[in-house]
PDB file of C-alpha atoms in Angstrom:
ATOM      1  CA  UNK A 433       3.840  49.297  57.734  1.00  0.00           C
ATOM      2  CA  UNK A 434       1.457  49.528  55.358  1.00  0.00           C
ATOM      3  CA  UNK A 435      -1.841  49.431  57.227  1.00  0.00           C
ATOM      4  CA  UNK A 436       0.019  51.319  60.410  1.00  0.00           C
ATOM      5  CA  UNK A 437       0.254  53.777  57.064  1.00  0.00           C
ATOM      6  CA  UNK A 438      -3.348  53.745  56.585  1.00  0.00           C
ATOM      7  CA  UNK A 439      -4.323  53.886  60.223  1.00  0.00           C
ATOM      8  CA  UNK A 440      -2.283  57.236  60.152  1.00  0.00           C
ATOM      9  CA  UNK A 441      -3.941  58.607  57.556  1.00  0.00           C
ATOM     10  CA  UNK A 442      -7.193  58.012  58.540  1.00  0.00           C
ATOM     11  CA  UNK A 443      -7.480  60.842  61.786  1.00  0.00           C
ATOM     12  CA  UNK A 444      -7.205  63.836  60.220  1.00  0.00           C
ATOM     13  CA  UNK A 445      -8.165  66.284  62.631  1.00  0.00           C
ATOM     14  CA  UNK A 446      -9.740  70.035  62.964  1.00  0.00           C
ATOM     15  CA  UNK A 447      -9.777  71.967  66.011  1.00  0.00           C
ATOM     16  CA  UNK A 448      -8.080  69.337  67.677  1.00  0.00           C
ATOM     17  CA  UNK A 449      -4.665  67.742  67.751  1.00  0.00           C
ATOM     18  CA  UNK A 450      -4.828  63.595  67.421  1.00  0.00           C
ATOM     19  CA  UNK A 451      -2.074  61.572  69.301  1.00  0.00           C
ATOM     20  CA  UNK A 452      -0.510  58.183  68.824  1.00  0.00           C
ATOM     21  CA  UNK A 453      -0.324  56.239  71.638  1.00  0.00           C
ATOM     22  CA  UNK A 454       1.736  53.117  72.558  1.00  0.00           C
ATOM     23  CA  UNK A 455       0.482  50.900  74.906  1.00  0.00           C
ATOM     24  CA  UNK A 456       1.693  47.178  75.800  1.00  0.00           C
ATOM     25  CA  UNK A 457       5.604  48.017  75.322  1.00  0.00           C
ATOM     26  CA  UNK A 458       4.552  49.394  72.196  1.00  0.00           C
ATOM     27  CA  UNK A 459       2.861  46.371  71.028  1.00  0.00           C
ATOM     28  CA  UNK A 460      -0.937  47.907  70.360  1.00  0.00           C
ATOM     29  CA  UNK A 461      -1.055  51.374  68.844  1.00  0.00           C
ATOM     30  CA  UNK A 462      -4.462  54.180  69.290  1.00  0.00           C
ATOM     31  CA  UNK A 463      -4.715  56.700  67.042  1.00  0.00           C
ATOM     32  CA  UNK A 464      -7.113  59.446  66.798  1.00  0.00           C
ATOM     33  CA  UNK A 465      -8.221  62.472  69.317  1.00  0.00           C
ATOM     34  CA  UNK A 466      -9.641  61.291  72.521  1.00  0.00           C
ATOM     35  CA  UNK A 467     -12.169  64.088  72.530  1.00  0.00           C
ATOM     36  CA  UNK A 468     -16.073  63.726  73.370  1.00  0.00           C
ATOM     37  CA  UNK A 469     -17.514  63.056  69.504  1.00  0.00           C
ATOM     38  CA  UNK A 470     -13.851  60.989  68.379  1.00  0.00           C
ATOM     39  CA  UNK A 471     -12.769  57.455  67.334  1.00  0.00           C
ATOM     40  CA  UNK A 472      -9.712  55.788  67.697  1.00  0.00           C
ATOM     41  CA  UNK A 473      -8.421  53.143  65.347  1.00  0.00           C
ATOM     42  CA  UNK A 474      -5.917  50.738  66.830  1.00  0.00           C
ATOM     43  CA  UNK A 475      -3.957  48.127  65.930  1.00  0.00           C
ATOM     44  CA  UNK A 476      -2.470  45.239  68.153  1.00  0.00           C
ATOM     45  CA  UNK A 477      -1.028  42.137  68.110  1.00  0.00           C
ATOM     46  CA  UNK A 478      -3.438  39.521  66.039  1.00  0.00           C
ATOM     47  CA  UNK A 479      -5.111  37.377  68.335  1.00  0.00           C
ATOM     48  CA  UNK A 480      -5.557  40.037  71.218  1.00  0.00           C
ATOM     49  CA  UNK A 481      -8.821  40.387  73.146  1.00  0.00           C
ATOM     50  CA  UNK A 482      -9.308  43.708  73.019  1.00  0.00           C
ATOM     51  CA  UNK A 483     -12.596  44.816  75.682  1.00  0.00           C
ATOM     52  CA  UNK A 484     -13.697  48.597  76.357  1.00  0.00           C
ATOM     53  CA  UNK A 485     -15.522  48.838  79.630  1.00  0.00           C
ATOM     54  CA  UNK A 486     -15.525  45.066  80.283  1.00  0.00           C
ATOM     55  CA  UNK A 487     -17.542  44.808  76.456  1.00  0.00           C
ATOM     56  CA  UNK A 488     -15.489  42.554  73.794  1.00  0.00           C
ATOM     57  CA  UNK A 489     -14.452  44.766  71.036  1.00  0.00           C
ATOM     58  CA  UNK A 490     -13.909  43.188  67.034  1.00  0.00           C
ATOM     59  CA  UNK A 491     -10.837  42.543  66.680  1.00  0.00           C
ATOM     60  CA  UNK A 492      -9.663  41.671  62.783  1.00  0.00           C
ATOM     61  CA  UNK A 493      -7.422  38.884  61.917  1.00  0.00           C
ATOM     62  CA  UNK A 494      -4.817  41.461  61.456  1.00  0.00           C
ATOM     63  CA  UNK A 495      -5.253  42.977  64.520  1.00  0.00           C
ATOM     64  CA  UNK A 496      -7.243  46.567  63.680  1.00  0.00           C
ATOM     65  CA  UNK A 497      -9.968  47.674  65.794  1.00  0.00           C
ATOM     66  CA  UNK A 498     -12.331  50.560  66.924  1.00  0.00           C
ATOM     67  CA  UNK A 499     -12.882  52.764  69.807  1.00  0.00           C
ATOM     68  CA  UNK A 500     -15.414  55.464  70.031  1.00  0.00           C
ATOM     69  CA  UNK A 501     -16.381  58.453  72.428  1.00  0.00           C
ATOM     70  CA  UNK A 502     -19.952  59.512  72.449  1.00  0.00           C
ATOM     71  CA  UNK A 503     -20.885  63.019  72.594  1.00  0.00           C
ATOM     72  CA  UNK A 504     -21.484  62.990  76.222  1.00  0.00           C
ATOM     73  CA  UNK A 505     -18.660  60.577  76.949  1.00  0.00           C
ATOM     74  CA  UNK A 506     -17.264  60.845  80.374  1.00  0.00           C
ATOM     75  CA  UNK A 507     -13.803  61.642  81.456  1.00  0.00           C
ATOM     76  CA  UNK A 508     -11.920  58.500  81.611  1.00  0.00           C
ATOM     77  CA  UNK A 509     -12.707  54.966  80.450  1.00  0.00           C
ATOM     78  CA  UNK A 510     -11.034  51.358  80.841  1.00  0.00           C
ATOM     79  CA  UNK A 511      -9.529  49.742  77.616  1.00  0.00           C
ATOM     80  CA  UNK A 512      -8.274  45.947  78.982  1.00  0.00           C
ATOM     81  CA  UNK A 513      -5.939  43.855  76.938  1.00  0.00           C
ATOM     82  CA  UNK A 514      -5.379  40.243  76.412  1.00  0.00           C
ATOM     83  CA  UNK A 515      -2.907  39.000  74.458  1.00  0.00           C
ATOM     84  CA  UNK A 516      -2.022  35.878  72.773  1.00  0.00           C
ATOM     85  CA  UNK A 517       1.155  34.937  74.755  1.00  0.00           C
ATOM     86  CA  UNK A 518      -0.873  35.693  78.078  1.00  0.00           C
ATOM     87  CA  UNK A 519       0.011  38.798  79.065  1.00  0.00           C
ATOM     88  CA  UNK A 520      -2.448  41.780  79.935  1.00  0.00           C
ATOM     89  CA  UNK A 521      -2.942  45.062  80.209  1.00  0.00           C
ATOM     90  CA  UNK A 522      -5.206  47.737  81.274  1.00  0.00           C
ATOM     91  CA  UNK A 523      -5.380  51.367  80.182  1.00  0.00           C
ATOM     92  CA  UNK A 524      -7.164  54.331  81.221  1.00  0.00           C
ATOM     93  CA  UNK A 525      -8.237  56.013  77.911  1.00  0.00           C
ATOM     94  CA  UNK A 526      -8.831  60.038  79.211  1.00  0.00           C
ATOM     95  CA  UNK A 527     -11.389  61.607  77.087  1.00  0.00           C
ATOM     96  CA  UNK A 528     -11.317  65.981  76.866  1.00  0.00           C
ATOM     97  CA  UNK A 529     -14.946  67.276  77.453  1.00  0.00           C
ATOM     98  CA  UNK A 530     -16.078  69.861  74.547  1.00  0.00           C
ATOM     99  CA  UNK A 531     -18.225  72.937  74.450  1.00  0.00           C
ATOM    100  CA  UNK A 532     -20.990  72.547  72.464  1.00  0.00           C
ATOM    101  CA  UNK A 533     -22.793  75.517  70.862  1.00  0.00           C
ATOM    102  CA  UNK A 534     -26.852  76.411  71.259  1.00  0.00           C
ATOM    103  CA  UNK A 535     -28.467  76.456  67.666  1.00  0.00           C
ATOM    104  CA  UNK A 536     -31.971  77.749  67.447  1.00  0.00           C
ATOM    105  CA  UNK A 537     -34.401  76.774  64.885  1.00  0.00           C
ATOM    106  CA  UNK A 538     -37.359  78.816  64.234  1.00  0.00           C
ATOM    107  CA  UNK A 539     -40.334  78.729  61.413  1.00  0.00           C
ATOM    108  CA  UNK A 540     -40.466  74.821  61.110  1.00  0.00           C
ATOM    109  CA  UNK A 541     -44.054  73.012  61.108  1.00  0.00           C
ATOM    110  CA  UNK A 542     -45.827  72.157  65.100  1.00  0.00           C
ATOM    111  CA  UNK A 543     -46.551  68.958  63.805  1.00  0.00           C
ATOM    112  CA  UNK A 544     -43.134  68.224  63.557  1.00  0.00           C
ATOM    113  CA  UNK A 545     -41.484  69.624  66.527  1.00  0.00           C
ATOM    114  CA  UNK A 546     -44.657  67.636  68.627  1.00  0.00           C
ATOM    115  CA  UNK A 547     -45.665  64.771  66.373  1.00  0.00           C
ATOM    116  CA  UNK A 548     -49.334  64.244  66.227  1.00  0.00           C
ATOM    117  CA  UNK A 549     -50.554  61.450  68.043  1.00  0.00           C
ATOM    118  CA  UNK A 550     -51.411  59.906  64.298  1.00  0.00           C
ATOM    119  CA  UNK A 551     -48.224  59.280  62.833  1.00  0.00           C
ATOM    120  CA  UNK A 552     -46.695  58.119  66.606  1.00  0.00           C
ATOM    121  CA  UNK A 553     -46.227  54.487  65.100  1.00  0.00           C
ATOM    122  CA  UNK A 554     -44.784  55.536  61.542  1.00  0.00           C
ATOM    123  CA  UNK A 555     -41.807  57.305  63.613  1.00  0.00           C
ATOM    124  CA  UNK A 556     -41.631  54.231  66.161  1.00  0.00           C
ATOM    125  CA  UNK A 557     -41.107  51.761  63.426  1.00  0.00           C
ATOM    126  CA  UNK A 558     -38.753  54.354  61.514  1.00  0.00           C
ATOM    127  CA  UNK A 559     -36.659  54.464  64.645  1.00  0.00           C
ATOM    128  CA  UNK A 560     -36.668  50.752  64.640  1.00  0.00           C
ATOM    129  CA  UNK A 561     -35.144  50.625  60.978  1.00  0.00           C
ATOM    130  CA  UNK A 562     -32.337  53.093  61.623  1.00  0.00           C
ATOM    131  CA  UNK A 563     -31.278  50.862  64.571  1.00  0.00           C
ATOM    132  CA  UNK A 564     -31.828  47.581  62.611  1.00  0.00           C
ATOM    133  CA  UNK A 565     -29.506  49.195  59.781  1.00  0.00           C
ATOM    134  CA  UNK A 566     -26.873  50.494  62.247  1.00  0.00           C
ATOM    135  CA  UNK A 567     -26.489  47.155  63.967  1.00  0.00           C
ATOM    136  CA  UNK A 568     -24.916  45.315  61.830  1.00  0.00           C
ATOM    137  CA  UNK A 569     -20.946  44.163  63.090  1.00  0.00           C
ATOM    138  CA  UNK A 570     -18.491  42.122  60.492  1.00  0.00           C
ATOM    139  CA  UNK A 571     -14.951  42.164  59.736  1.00  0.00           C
ATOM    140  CA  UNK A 572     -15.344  44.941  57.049  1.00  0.00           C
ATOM    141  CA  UNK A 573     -11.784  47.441  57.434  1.00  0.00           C
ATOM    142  CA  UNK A 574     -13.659  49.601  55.255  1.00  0.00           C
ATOM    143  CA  UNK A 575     -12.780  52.225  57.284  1.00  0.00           C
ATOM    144  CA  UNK A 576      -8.917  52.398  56.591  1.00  0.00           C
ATOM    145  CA  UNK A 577      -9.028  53.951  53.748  1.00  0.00           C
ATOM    146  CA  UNK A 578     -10.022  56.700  55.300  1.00  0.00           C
ATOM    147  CA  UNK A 579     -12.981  59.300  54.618  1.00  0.00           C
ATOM    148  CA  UNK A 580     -13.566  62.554  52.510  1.00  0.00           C
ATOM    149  CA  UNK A 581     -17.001  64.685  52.697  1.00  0.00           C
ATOM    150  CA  UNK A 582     -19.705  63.647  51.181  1.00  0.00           C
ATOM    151  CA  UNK A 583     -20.719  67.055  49.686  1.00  0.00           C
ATOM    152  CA  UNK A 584     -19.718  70.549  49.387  1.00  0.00           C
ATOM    153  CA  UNK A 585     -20.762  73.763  50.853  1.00  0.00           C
ATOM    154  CA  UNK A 586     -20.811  76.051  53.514  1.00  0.00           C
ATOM    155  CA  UNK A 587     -21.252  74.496  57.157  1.00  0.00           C
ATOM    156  CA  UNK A 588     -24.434  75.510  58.411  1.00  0.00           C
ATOM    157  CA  UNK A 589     -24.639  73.342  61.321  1.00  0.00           C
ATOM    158  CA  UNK A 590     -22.254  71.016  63.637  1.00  0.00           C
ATOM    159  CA  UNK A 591     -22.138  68.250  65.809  1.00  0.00           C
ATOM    160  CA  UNK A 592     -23.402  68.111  69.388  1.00  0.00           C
ATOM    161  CA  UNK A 593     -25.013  71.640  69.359  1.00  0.00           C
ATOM    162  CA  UNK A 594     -27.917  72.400  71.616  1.00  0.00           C
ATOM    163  CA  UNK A 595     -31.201  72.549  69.494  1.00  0.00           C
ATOM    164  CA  UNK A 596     -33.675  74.882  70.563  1.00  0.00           C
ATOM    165  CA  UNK A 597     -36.826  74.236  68.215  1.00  0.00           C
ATOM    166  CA  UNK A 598     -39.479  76.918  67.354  1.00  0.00           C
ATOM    167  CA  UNK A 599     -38.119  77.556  71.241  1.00  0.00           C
ATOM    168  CA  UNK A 600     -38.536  74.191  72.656  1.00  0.00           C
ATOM    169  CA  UNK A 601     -35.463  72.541  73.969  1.00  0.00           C
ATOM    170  CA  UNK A 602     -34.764  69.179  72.002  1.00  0.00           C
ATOM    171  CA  UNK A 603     -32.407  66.531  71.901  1.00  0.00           C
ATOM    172  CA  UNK A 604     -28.579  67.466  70.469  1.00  0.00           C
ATOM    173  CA  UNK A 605     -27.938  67.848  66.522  1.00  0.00           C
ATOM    174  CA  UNK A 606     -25.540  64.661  66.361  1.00  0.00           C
ATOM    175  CA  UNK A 607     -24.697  64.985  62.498  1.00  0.00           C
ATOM    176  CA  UNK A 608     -22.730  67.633  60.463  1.00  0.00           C
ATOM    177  CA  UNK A 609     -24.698  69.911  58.286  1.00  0.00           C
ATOM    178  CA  UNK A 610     -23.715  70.765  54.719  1.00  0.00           C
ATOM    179  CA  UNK A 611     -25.768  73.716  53.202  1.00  0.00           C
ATOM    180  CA  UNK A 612     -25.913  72.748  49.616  1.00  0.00           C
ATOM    181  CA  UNK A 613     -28.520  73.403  46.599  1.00  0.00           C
ATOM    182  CA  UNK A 614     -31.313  70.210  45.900  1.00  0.00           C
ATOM    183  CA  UNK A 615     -30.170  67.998  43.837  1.00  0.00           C
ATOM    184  CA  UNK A 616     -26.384  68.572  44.706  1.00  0.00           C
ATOM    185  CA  UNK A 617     -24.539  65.191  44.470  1.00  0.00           C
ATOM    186  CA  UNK A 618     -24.024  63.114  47.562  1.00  0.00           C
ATOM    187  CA  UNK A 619     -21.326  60.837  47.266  1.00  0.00           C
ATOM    188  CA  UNK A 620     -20.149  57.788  49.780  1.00  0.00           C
ATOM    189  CA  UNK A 621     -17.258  59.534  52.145  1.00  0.00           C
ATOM    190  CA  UNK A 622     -15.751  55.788  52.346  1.00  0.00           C
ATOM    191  CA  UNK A 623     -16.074  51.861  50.852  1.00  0.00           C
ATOM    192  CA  UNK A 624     -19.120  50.113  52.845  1.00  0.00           C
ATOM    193  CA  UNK A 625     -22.383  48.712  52.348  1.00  0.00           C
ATOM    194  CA  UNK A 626     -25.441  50.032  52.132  1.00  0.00           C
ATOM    195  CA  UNK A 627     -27.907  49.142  55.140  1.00  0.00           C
ATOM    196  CA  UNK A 628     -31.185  51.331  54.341  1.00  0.00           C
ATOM    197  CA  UNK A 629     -32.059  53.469  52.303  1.00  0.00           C
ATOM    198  CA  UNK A 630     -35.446  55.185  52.458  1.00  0.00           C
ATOM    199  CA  UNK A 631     -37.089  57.617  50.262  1.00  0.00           C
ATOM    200  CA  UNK A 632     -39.344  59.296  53.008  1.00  0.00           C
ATOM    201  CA  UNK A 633     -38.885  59.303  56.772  1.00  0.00           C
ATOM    202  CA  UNK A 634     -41.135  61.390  58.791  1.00  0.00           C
ATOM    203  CA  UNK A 635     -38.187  63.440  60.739  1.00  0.00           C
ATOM    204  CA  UNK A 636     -35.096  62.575  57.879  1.00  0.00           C
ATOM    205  CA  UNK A 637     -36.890  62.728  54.884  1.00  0.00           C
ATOM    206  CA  UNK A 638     -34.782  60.602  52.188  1.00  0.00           C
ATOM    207  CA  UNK A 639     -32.055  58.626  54.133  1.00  0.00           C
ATOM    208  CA  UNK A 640     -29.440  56.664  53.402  1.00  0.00           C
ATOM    209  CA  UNK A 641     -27.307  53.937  56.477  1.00  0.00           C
ATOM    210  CA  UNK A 642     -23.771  52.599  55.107  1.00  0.00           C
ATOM    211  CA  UNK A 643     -21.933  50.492  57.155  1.00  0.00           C
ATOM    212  CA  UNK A 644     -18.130  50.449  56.958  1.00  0.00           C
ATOM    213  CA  UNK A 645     -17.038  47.497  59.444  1.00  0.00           C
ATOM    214  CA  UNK A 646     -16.611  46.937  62.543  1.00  0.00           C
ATOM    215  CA  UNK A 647     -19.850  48.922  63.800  1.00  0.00           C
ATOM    216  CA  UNK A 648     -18.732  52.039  61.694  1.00  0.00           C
ATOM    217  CA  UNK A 649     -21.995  53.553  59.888  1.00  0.00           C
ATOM    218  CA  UNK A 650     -22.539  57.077  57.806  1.00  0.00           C
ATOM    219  CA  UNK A 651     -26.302  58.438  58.002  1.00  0.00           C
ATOM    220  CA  UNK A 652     -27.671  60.611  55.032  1.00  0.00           C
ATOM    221  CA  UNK A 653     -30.631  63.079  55.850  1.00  0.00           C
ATOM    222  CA  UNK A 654     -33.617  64.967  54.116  1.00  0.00           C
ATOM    223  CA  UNK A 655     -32.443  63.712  50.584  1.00  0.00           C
ATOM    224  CA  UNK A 656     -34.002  63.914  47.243  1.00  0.00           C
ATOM    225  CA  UNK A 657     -33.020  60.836  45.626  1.00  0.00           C
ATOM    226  CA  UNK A 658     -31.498  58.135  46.802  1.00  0.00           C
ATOM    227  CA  UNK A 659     -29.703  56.099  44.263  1.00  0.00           C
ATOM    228  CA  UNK A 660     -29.277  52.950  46.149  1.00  0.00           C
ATOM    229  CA  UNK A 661     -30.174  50.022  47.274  1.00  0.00           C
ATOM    230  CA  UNK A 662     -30.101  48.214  50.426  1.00  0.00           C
ATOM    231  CA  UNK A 663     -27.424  44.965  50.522  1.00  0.00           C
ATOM    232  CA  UNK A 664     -25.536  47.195  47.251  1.00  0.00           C
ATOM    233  CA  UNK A 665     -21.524  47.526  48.114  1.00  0.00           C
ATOM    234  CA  UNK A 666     -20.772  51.527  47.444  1.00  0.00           C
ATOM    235  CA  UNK A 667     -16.737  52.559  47.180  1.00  0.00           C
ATOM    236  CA  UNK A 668     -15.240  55.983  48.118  1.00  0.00           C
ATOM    237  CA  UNK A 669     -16.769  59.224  46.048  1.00  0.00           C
ATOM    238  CA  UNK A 670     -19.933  56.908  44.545  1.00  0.00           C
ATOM    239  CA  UNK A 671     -22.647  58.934  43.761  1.00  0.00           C
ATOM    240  CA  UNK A 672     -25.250  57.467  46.645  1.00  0.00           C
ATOM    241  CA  UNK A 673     -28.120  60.151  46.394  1.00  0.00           C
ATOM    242  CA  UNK A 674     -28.708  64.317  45.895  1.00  0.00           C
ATOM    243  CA  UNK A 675     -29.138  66.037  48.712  1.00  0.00           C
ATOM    244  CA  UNK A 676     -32.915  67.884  49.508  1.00  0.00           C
ATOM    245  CA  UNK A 677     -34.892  69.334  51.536  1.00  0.00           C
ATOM    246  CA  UNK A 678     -37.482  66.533  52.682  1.00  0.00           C
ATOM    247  CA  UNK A 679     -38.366  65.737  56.379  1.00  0.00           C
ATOM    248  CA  UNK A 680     -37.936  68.306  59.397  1.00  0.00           C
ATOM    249  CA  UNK A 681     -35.755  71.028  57.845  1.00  0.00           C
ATOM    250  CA  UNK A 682     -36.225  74.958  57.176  1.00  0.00           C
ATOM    251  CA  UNK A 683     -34.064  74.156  53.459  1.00  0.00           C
ATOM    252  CA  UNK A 684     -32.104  72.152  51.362  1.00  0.00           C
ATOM    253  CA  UNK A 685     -28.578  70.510  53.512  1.00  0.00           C
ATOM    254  CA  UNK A 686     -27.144  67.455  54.101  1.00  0.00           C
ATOM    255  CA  UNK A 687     -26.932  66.196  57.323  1.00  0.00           C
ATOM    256  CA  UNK A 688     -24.608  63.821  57.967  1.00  0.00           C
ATOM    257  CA  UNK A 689     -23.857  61.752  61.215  1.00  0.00           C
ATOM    258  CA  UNK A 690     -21.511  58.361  61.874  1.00  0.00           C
ATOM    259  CA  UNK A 691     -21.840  55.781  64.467  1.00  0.00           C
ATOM    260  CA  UNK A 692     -19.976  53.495  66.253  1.00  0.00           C
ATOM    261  CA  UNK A 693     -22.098  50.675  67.701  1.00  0.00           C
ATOM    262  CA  UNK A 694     -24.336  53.478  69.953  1.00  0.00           C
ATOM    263  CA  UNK A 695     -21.571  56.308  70.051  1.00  0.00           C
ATOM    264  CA  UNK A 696     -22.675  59.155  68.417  1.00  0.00           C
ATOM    265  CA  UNK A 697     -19.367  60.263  66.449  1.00  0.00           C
ATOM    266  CA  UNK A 698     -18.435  63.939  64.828  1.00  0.00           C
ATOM    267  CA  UNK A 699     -17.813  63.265  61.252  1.00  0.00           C
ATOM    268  CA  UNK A 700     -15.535  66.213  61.054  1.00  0.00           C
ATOM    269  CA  UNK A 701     -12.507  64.963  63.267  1.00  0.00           C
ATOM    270  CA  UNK A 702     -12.294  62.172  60.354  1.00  0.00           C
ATOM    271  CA  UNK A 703     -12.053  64.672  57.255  1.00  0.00           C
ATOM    272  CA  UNK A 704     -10.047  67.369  56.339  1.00  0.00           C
ATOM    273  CA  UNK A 705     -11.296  71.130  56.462  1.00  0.00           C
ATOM    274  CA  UNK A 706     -14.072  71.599  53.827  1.00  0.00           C
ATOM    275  CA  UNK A 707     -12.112  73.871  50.748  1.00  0.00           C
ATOM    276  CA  UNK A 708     -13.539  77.446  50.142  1.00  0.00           C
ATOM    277  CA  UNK A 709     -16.323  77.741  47.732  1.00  0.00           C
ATOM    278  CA  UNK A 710     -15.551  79.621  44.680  1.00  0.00           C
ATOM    279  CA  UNK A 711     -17.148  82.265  42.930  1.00  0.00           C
TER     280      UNK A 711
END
């Protein structure tokens, strides 16, 4: 009851309701909001092979696992069952579609909306690092103890918007933005382990990767400082860096985005509603 406890706790959802779902004669449970941008965790009977279209999901020794809907996620997908004692089953996870809104950035530098042809290999291997550190796939259950923001401050941009740069159509903003003063305190919004962290990336400026299990990762963009290292273990509320204003931004934010394994996942179904700033 316990972790079932935990699970609960962990969806804690804005602008749209989460269900728990029974499948299996009750035997696995999904929890979270099957929404474009959302994860589900579930829990099942240990031993159960647990695949997501056809793909072998972890599976702890306790029986938790992940499921996560990417941004673009279409309207139904298969979730297949195996259990220890032989039996199977097969459920059609429906996923809402969401309306995403157009943001338009203006003022910011050519060079970076169209990289020059000169600095075409720095971002190349940068990609390469982000992917490396996002990768990674243990038995970590990090993630039930749920997650809390990583700063505070007025929300000056959300996931899956429509970017429109200096009036170029570009790829979605796939991160929450927190507008927040440099140097502000960024702390980690679960347990996990840190998997890069970079002082100076051409598009994210300082970054930070933590991973927390089961193909769960937090991204930190355009920071100051980074106070960590890569292979250090971070808990819940460590300080982890200060947020800044360094790569391709028009001022000082944090941008922060979650994956699970290449599902780009809205940070803000997992947190509560950021509290009012004071005077």
């Amino acid at each position: 009851m316990q972790r079932l406890a935990k699970i609960t706790a962990l969806t804690m959802v804005i602008a749209v309701s989460a269900a728990v779902e029974q499948t299996g004669g009750g035997r696995t449970v999904l929890d979270g909001p099957r929404v474009q941008g959302g994860l589900l965790v579930g829990h099942t009977v240990p031993g159960t092979v647990v695949l997501l279209e056809r793909e072998r999901l972890n599976v702890s020794e306790h029986g938790d696992f992940l499921v996560g809907f990417d941004r673009d996620a279409p309207a139904e997908l298969q979730l297949e069952l195996r259990y220890p004692d032989g039996e199977r089953q097969t459920r059609r996870l429906e996923i809402a579609p969401r309306q995403y809104r157009i943001q338009r950035i203006d003022g910011l530098p050519p060079a970076q909306v169209t990289p020059p042809p000169d600095v075409r290999e720095r971002i190349r291997e940068e990609a390469r690092q982000v992917r490396a550190a996002r990768s990674r796939d243990d038995d970590r259950l990090d993630f039930l103890g749920g997650f809390s923001w990583p700063a505070s401050g007025p929300i000056s941009g959300v996931y899956g918007s429509q970017r429109i740069l200096n009036g170029k159509p570009r790829r979605p903003h796939y991160g929450v933005d927190v507008a927040a003063p440099e140097g502000a305190p960024v702390t980690a919004p679960a347990a996990g382990l840190v998997t890069l962290a970079h002082a100076d990336m051409y598009f994210s400026g300082g970054t930070v990767v933590i991973d927390h299990g089961h193909r769960l990762s937090s991204t930190f963009l355009h920071l100051s400082e980074v106070l960590v290292e890569i292979g250090q273990r971070v808990e819940q509320g460590q300080l982890i860096a200060r947020v800044g204003a360094t790569g391709r931004v028009t001022g000082a934010h944090l941008d922060w985005r979650m994956n699970w394994a290449d599902a780009r996942i809205d940070p803000q179904l997992l947190v509560p509603p950021l509290p009012p700033e004071r005077d």
